[in-house]
Short mmCIF file of C-alpha atoms and ligand atoms in Angstrom, two decimals:
data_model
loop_
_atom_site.label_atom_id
_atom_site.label_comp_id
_atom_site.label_asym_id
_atom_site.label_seq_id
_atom_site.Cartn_x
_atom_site.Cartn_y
_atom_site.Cartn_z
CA UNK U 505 -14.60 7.43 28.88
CA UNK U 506 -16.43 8.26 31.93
CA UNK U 507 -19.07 10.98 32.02
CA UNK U 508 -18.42 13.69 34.70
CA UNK U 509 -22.02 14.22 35.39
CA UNK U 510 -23.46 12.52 38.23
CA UNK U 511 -26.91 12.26 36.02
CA UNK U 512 -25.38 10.31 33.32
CA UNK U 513 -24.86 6.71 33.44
CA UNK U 514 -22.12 4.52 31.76
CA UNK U 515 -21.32 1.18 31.56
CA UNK U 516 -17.54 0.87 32.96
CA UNK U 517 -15.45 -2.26 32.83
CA UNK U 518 -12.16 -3.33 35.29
CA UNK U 519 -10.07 -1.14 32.85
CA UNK U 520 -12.21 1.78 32.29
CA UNK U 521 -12.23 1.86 36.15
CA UNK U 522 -8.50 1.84 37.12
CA UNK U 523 -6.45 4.86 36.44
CA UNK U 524 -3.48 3.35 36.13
CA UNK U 525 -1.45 0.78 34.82
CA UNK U 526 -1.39 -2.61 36.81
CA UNK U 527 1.42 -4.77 37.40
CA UNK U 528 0.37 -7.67 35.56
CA UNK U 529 0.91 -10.13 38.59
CA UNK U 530 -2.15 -8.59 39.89
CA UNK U 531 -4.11 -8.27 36.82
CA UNK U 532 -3.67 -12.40 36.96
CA UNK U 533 -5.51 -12.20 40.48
CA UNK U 534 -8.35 -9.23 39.48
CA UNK U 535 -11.71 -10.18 38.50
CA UNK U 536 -11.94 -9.82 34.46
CA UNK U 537 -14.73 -7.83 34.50
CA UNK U 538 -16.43 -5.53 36.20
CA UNK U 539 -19.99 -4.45 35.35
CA UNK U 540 -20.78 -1.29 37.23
CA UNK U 541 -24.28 0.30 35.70
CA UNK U 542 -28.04 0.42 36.17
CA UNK U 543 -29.32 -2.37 35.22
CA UNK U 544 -25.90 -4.63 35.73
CA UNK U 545 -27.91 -7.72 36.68
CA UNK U 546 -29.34 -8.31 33.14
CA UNK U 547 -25.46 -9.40 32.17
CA UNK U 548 -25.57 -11.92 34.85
CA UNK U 549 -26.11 -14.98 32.43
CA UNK U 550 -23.99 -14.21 30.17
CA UNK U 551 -21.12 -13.44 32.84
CA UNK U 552 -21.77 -17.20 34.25
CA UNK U 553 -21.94 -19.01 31.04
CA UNK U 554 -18.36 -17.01 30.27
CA UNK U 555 -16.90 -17.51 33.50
CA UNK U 556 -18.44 -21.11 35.01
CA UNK U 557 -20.06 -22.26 31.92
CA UNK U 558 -22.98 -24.55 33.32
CA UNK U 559 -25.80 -24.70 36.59
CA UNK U 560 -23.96 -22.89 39.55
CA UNK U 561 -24.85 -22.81 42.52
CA UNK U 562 -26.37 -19.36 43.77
CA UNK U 563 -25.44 -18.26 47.24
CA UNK U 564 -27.93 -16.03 48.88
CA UNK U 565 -29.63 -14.83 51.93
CA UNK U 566 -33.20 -14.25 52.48
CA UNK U 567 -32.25 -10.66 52.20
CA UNK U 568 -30.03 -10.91 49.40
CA UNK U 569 -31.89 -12.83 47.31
CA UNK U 570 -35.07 -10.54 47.63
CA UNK U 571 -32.81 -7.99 46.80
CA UNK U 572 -31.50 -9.39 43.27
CA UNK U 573 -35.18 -10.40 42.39
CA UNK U 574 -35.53 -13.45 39.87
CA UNK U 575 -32.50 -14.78 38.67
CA UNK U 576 -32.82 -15.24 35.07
CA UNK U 577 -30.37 -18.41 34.81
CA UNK U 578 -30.31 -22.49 35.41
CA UNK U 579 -28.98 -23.03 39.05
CA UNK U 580 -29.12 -25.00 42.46
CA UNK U 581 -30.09 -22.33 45.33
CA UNK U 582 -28.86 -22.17 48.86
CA UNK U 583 -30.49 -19.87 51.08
CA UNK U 584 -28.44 -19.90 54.23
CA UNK U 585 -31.13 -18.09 56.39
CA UNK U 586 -31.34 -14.79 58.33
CA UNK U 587 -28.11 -13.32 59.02
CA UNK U 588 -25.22 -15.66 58.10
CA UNK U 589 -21.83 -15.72 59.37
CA UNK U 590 -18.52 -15.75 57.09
CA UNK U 591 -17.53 -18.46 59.56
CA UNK U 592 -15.20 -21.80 58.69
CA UNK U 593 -18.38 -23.67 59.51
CA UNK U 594 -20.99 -22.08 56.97
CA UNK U 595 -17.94 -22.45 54.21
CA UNK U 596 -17.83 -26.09 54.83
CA UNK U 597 -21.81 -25.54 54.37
CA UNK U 598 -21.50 -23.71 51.64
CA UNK U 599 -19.04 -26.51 49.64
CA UNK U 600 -20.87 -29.41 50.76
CA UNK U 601 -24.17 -28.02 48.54
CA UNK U 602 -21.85 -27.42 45.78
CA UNK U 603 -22.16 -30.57 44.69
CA UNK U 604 -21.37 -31.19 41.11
CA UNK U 605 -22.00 -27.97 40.01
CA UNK U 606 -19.41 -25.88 38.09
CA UNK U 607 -18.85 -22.91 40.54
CA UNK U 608 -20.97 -20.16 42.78
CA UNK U 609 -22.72 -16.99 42.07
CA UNK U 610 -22.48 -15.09 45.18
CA UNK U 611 -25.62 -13.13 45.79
CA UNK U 612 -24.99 -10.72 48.47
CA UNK U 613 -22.44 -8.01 49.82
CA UNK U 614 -19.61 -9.13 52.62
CA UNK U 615 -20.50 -11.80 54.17
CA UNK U 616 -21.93 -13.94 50.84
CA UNK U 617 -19.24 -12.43 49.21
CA UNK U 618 -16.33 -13.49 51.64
CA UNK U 619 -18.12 -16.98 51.60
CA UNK U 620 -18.31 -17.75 48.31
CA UNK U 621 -14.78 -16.30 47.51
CA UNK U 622 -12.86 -18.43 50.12
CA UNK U 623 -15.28 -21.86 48.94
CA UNK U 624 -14.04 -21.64 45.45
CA UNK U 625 -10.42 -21.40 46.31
CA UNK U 626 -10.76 -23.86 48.40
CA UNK U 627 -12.75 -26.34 45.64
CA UNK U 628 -10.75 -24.30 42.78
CA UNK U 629 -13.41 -23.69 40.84
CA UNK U 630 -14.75 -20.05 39.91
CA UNK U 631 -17.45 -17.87 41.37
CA UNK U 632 -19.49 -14.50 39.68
CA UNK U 633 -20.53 -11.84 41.92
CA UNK U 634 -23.92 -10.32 42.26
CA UNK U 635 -23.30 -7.48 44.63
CA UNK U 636 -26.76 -6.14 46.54
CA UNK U 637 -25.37 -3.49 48.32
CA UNK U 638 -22.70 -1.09 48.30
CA UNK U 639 -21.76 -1.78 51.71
CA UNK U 640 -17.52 -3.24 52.14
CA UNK U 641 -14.53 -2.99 49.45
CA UNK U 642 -14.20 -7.23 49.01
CA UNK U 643 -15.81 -7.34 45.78
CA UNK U 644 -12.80 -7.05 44.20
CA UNK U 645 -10.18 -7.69 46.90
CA UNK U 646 -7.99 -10.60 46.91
CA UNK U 647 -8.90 -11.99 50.86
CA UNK U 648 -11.61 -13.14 52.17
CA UNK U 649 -12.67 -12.24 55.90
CA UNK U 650 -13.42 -16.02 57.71
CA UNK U 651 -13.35 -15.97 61.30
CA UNK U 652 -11.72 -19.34 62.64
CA UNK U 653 -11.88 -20.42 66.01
CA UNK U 654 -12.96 -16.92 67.24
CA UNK U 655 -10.40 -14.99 65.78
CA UNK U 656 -10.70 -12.94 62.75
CA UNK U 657 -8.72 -13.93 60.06
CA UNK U 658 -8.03 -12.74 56.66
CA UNK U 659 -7.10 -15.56 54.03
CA UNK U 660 -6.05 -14.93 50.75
CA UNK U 661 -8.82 -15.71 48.40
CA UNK U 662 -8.97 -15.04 44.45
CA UNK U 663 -12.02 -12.30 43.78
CA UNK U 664 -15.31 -13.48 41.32
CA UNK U 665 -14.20 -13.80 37.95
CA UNK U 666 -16.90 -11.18 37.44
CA UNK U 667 -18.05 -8.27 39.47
CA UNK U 668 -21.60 -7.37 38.91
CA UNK U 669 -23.11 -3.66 40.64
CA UNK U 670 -26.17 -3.39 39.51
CA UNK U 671 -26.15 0.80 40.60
CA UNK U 672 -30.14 0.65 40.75
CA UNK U 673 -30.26 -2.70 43.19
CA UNK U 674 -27.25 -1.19 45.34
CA UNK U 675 -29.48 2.09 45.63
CA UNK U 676 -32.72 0.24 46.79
CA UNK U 677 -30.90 -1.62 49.72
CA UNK U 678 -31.13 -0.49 53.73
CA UNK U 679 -29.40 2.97 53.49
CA UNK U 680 -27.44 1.57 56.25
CA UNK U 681 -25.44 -0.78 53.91
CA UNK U 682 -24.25 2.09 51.30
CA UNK U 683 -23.75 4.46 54.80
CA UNK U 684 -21.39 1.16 56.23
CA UNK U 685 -19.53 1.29 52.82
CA UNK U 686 -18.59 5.12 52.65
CA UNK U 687 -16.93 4.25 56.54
CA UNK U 688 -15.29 1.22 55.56
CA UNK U 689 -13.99 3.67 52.45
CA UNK U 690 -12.88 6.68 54.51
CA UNK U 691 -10.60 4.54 56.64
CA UNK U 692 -8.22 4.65 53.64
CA UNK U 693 -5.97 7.78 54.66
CA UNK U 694 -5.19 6.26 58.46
CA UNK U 695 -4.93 2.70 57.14
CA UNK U 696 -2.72 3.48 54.34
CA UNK U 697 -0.77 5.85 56.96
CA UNK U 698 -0.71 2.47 58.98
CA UNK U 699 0.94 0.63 56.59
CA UNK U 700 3.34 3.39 55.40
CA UNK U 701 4.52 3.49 59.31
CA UNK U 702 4.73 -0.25 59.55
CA UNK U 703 7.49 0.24 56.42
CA UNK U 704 9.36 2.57 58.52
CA UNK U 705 9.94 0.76 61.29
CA UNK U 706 10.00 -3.24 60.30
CA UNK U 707 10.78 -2.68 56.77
CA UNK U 708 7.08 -4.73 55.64
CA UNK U 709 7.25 -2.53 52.74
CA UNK U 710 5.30 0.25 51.15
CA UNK U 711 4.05 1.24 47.92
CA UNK U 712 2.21 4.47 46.98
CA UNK U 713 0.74 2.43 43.82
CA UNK U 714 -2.80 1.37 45.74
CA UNK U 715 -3.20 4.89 47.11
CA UNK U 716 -2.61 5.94 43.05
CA UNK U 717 -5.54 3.48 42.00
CA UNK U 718 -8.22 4.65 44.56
CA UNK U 719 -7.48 7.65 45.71
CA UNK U 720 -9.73 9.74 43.49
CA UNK U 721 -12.50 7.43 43.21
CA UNK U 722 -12.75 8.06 46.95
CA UNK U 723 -12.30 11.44 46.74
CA UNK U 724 -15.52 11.22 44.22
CA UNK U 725 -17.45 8.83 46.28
CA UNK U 726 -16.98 11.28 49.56
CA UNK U 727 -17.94 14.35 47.47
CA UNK U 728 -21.42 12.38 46.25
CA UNK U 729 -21.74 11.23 50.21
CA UNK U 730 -25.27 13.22 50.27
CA UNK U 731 -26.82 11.06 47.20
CA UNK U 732 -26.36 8.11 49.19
CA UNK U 733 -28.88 9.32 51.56
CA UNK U 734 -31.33 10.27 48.40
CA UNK U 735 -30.89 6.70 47.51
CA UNK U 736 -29.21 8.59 43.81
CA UNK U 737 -27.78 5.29 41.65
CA UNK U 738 -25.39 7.51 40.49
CA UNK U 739 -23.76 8.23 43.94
CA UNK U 740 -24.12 4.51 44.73
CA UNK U 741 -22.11 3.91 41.35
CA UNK U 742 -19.69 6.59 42.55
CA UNK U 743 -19.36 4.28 45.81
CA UNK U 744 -19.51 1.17 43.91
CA UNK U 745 -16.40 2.27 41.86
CA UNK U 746 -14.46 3.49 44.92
CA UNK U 747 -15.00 -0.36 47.20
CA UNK U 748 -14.17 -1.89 44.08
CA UNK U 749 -10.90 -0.36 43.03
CA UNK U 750 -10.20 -0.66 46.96
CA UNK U 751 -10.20 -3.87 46.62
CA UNK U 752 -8.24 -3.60 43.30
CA UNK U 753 -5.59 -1.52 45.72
CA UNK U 754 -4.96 -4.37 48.01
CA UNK U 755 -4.33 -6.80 45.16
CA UNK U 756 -2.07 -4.64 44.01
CA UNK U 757 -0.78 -4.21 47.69
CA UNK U 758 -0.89 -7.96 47.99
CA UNK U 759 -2.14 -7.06 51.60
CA UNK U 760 -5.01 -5.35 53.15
CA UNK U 761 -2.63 -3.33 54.75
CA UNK U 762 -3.57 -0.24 52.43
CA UNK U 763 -7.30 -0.83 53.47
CA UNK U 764 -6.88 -2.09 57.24
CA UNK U 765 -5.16 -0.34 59.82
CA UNK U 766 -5.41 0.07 63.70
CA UNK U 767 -8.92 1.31 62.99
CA UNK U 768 -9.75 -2.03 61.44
CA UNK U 769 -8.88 -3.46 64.50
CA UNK U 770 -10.89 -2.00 66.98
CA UNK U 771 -13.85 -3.16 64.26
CA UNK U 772 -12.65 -6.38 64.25
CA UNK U 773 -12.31 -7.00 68.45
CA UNK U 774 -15.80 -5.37 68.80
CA UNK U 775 -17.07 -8.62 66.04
CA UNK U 776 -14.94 -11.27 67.91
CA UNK U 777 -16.51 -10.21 71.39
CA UNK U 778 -19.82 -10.10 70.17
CA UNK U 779 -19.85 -13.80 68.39
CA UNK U 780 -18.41 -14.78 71.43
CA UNK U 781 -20.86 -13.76 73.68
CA UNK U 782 -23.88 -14.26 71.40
CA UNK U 783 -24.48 -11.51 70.06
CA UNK U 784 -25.37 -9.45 66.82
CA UNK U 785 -22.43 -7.91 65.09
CA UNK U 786 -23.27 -4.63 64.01
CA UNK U 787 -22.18 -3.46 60.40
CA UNK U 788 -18.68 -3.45 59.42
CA UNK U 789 -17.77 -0.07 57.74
CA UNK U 790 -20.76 1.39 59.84
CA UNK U 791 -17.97 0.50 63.05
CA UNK U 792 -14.68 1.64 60.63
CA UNK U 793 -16.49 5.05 59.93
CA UNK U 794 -16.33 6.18 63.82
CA UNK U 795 -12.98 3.85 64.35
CA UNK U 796 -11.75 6.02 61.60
CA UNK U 797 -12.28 9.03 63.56
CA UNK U 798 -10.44 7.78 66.72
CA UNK U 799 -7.58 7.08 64.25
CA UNK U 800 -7.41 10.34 62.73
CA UNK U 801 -7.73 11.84 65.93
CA UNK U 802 -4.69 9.62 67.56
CA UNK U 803 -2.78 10.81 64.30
CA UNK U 804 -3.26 14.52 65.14
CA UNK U 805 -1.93 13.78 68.68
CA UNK U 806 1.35 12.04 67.66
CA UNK U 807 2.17 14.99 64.95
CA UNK U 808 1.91 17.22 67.88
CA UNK U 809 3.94 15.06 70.31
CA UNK U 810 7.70 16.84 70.41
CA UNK U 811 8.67 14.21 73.09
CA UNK U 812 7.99 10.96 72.94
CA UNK U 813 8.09 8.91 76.43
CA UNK U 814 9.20 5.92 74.90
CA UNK U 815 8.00 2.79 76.49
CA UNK U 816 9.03 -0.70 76.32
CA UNK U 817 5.99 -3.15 77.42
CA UNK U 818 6.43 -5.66 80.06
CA UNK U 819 8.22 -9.05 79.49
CA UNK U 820 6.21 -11.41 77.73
CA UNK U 821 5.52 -13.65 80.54
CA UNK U 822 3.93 -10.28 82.13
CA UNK U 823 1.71 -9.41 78.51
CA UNK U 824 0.64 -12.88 78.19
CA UNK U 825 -0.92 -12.63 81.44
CA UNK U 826 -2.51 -9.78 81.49
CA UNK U 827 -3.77 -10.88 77.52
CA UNK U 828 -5.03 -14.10 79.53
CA UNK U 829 -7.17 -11.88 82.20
CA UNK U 830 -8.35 -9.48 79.82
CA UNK U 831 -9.55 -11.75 76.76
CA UNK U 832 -10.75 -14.26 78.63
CA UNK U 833 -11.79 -17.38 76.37
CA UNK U 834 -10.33 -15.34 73.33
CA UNK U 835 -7.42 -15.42 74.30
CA UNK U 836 -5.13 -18.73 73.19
CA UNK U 837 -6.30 -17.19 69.50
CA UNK U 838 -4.51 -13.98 70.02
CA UNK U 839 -1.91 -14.73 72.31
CA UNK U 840 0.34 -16.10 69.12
CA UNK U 841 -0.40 -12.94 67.46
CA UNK U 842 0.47 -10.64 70.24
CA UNK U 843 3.53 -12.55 71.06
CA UNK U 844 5.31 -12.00 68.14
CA UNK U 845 4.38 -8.60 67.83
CA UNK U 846 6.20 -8.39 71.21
CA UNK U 847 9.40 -9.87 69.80
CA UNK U 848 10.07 -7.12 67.84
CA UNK U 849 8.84 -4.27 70.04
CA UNK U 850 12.65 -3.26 71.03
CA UNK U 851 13.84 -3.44 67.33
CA UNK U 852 10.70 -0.67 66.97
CA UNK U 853 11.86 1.34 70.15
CA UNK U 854 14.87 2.12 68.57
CA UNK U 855 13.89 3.26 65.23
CA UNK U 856 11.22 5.89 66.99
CA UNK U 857 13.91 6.98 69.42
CA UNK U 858 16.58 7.45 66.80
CA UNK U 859 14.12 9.29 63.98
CA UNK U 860 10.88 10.70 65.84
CA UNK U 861 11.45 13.92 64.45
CA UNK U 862 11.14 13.07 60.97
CA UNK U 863 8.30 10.30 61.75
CA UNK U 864 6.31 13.20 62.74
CA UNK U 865 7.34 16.11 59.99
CA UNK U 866 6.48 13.37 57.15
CA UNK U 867 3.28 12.06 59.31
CA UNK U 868 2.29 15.39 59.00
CA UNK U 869 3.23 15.81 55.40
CA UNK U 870 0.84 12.91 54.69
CA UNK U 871 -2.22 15.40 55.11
CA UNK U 872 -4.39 13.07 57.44
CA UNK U 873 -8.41 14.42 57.29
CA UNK U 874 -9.21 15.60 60.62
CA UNK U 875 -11.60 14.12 62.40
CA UNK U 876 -14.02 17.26 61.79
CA UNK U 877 -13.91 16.95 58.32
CA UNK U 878 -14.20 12.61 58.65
CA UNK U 879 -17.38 13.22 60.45
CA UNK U 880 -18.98 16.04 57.95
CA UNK U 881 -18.59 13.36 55.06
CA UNK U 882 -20.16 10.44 57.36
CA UNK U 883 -23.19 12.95 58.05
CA UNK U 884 -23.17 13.83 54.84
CA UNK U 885 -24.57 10.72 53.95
CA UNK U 886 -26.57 10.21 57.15
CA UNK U 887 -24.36 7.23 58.17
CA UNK U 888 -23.30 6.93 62.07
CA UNK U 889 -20.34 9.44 63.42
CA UNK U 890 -20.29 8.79 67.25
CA UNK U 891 -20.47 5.80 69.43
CA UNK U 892 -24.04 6.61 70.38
CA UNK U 893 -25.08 6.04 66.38
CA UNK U 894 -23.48 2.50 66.79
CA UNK U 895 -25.24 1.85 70.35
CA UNK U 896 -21.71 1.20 72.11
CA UNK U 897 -20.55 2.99 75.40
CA UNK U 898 -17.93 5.14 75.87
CA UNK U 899 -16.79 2.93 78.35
CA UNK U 900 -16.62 0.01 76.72
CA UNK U 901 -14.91 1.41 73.72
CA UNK U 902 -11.94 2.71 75.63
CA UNK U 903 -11.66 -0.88 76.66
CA UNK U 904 -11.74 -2.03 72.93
CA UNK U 905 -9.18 0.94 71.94
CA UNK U 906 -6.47 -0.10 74.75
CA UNK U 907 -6.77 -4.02 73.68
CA UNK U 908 -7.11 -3.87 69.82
CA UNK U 909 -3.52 -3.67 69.18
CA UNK U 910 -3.34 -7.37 71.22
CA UNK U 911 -5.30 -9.45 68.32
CA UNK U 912 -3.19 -9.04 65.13
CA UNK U 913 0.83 -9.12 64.52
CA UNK U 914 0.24 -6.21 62.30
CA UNK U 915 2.09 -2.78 63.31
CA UNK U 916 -0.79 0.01 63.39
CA UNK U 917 -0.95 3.40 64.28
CA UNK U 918 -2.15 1.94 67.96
CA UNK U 919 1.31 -0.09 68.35
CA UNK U 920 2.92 3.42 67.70
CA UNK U 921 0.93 5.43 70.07
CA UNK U 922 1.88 3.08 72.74
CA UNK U 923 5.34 2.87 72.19
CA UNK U 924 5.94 6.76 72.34
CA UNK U 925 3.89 6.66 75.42
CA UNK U 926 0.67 8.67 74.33
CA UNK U 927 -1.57 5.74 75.07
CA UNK U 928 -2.90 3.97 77.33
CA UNK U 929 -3.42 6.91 79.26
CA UNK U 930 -4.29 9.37 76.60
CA UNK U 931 -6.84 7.37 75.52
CA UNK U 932 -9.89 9.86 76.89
CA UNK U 933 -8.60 12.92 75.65
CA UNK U 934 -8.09 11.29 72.11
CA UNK U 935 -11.40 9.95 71.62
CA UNK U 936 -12.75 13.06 72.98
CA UNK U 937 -10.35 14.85 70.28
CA UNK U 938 -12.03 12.23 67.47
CA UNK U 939 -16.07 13.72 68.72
CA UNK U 940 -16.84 10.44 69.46
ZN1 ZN R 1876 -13.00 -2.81 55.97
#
């Protein structure tokens, strides 16, 4: 049982955490244990003799590895430097010091994380997580976020056979991390909303199982949003529970879709611009928290719209140009991806002309937030709520907004909002309806 007060601390393992019965397809995927507590890192040996049995090697950053302290266990260390990338090239880096050694310990949050996860599917061997910060919802999740030849990819990638949050290491990291993981959390509503419109008009297929498993832990990770910025271990726990069974929700989904939507994707183009041109990404969820808002805000637009100006795009020859001009050297990675998104843009047409009215009465039966009540949680906890908090222009995020859609065959909430006609050129009024 868990204790309802946020003073008292528990131990709580995989099953103690999920509230409801999983199909056992994904319980073969799920880590077998999760150790979510103060003081969490103490089990660490014992998880890796259980789980890899001898040496591993530990994956860390400078950062990371400070953050875990001494690791009290027999292993081969590589530090990959300041600021790695979850890139194909630092997971070849990352196998190739493998060696002979039984399996990884990932010591990190996303990026160490995705790393380690996609290098022992590749090598099949197992990995044990040691998560430093609160900070993305892959600790459990069942992909792993590479990017590959500039574009973004998610590849499916088993989890850690063990999940370690150690609640008193994940409330000593940057407040910034724990702030980036209650926005990459909040996305939930307009990404599951995403993928329950996808179902409706290509048939991908929906479940309301994944919104069953992490539904209230967000609910109770939102409510303890303040005692993230008091650096409380028992509202990072509350926040460690709530990424974890999110990424317990998109095994069970066998997608991200429950945990990625259109918002996802403006996150996403903003990272694949940036490597490109050289520059810092900034942090994931810290990006989904205000993308979030934008999506809730383009939500509350199409309930409202009684008369959708349904709009077919251009013939492909016409969208592969203009992808060509406006992605520049990006572009031969998304063109695939936009092109078959294309293909079945008439099929989509029809459905929203035929059944737009009851699109938008069960849209608006799904209870969206609003983007006011997004934002009071975000500031809640101190993390960023406008495009100014992120350092990004107004300008240059209207760009991002119009050309997300282009870099993933994935049906969002954008696709939709095209297709009925409220964007491109509702795009100002909607971000200035998300407070952006
Ligand atoms: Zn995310």
């Amino acid at each position: 049982m868990r204790a309802d007060t946020a003073e008292v601390e528990v131990p709580v393992k995989l099953d103690d955490l999920v509230p409801v019965k999983l199909p056992d397809d994904a319980r073969a995927i799920l880590p077998e244990e999760v150790i979510l507590e103060r003081g969490a890192r103490s089990a660490l040996p014992a998880a890796v003799k259980r789980h890899i049995g001898g040496a591993p090697l530990v994956v860390g950053d400078p950062d990371t590895l400070a953050a875990a302290g001494p690791l009290d266990l027999p292993h081969r260390l590589l530090d990959l430097g300041p600021h790695p990338h979850a890139d194909d090239a630092t997971v070849a880096r990352v196998r190739a010091a493998r060696g002979d050694t039984p399996g990884y310990v990932a010591v990190g949050s996303g990026t160490i994380n995705d790393l380690c996860k996609r290098a022992a599917e590749l090598d099949g061997v197992p990995f044990v997580a040691l998560g430093t910060a609160a900070s993305m919802n892959g600790y459990a999740s069942g992909i792993a976020a590479i990017l590959s030849d500039g574009l973004k990819t998610t590849v499916p990638s088993r989890p850690a056979r063990a999940v370690i949050l150690d609640t008193d290491i994940l409330a000593a990291a940057p407040a910034r991390l724990a702030q980036a993981g209650l926005g990459d959390l909040l996305s939930k509503p307009v990404s599951d909303s995403d993928w329950w419109l996808a179902d409706q008009l290509e048939g991908t297929g929906y479940s309301a199982l994944p919104g069953r498993v992490v539904d209230r832990a967000v609910d109770a990770a939102a409510a303890a949003a303040s005692g993230l910025a008091a650096r409380a271990p028992a509202a990072h726990g509350r926040l460690g529970e709530a990424l974890t069974l999110s990424g317990v929700a998109m095994v069970v989904a066998g997608s991200s879709a429950p945990a990625s939507g259109g918002e996802h994707l403006l996150s996403h183009l903003w990272d694949m611009e940036a490597i490109a041109a050289g520059r810092e990404t900034r942090l994931h969820g810290a990006q989904v928290g205000v993308t979030t808002l934008i999506s809730a805000a383009l939500y509350a637009a199409l309930v409202e719209l009684e008369a959708p100006d349904l709009t077919a795009p251009p013939p492909w020859p016409e969208e592969a140009a203009r992808i060509r001009r406006e992605f520049g050297g990006l572009a031969e990675a998304i063109l695939p991806q936009a092109k078959r998104k294309h293909a079945r843009a008439g099929d989509r047409l029809d459905i929203l002309r035929d059944r737009w009215e009851e699109l938008r009465a069960r849209l608006a039966g799904r209870a969206i937030p609003s983007p006011e009540s997004l934002r009071a949680t975000l500031k809640a906890a101190g993390a960023p709520s406008t495009l100014a908090d992120l350092g990004e222009s107004r300008v240059n995020a209207a760009r991002v907004f119009r050309l997300a859609r282009d870099i993933r065959d994935r049906v969002t909430v954008l696709d939709v909002a095209f297709e009925v006609g409220l964007l491109p050129g509702g795009i100002e009024a909607v971000l200035d309806r998300a407070g952006v």
